[in-house]
Amino acid sequence: MNRSVFFKPADGWVGDLIPFEKDGEFWLFYLHEVRADPKPGTSWNLVTTKDLTQFEDQGVSLQHGSETDLDFNAYTGSVVVDADGIHHLFYTGQNPRNLGPDGAPLQLVMQATSTDGMQTWVKHPELTFGAPDGYESGDWRDPFVFLDEAAGQWRMLLAARHSAGPERRRGVIAQCVSDDLLTWQHTEPFWDPRRYITHECPDVFAWGDWWYMVYSEFSESFTTRYRMAKSPDGPWTVPNLDSVDGRAFYASKTAERDGRRFFFGWIASKEGNADDGPWQWAGTMSVLEARQNTDGTLGFGFADELVDSFWDDVPVSLNKELPARLEAPDGYAATISDEVLPAQFYATAVLDIEPGTTECGLLLRSSQDGDQSYVLRLEPKRGRMVFDRWPRKVTGDAQWHVSGDVPFEIELERACDLAPGEHTLELIVEGDLCVAVLDRQVALSTRIYDLPAGRIGVFTGEGSATLTDLQIRKRTDN
């Protein structure tokens, strides 16, 4: 049993997740990434959890094919159950040796079924199909199947690309329909914005009066986004805050339990286990719970079960008693804890931000004087939360060798509402992972490699903010 907040198998990394709820338990299939040379094929592995706080690694669930099979790589898909209780697993089959007419490795929709409750899967290669005319054969992946009860048919969404048009704007969510889950007919696209390279890992669900479409944008940014509509046929509208998280949290797909909706994705690792390393494909599993606002938009934060699993208080002493007002009308002020925090903890801080304040927030893994730390910074004038560090990358011994003109850690910016008044920041830190949540609405995940330990602090710049509450908790077994 894995007691980490963020699941990662001992022998690899977590790629795209395919969540499925069964009898109150989440079955989290995932692409098992092994970083080796030569690179092995990709299988679907499985991890299960009942409470979102303990994860049991079940190992391989759907084995990838041989070096000559079409599914040497068994990539992302979905699982549904039919009226007879048979589970149908749809997945992307790919073999780098199997090239299509456009010279790219073919991507094919493949299927397996289970009659024993998903304990074993039987593949059905005879049901395999690829992209029809008008689509690129090398982008026909991530089949997401759902039942359209109003239409009385199954619908399959696919991450695809038109074969003509501007090279970087051919992305489309293609669509097939079926009456029996066995034979599929191509029909009009589900969504065709002509904006992106492609839209990975599509997911659609209904919640109350709204339908939601989730996709991971494969373009100039790598971000999971969502759209809203009153029916699965659209039109799809763009909420003001349309992203689930930032750059580090990717390819999330969803599952529902007891009227609640959870987003399962992976936090990318970085090359060289360093803050300045490039992001890598796959990483460590993370889960966010979506909360439906009164206008139908979604807020994202920690599940209550996860927060409640941290219940052992960690004493924290600041040089100011709470409520602690930090005032710096044209300067900077900070207060740092005496204690070095554990490697795994949950923190909640309530900041009352006064009008006109430029910045305030938390220092993480800070030095005693606060001059070296990670920074979770709220910027009311810019309406954003950013993750930063100080000092930034140093490449030499002169002032211009410091990347001081970079306003924050690139790709770790989140738009948010920071009106004057109280705002609550929540954090879960574990090893080299950090997830922050503002007001149970805006999530920001990242890696923190270079500073392995330190204190927590609170700061303000060019304004005033009052820390009215600060709590740090850990799990009793850590």
Tab-separated table of C-alpha atoms in Angstrom, residues 14 17 33 36 48 80 130 134 159 163 263 309 343 375 386:
chain	number	residue	atom	x	y	z
A	14	VAL	CA	2.728	7.599	-14.541
A	17	LEU	CA	-4.614	8.187	-16.645
A	33	GLU	CA	6.298	4.880	-18.723
A	36	ALA	CA	15.142	3.043	-20.893
A	48	THR	CA	-6.688	1.367	-7.073
A	80	VAL	CA	-17.126	1.548	-20.373
A	130	GLY	CA	-7.793	3.761	-38.274
A	134	GLY	CA	-9.514	13.573	-44.553
A	159	ALA	CA	-7.737	13.314	-30.743
A	163	SER	CA	-5.017	16.160	-43.401
A	263	PHE	CA	-9.674	15.058	-12.232
A	309	SER	CA	-5.523	12.652	6.167
A	343	ALA	CA	9.335	16.730	3.749
A	375	VAL	CA	7.846	31.787	-3.590
A	386	VAL	CA	2.642	32.606	-9.700
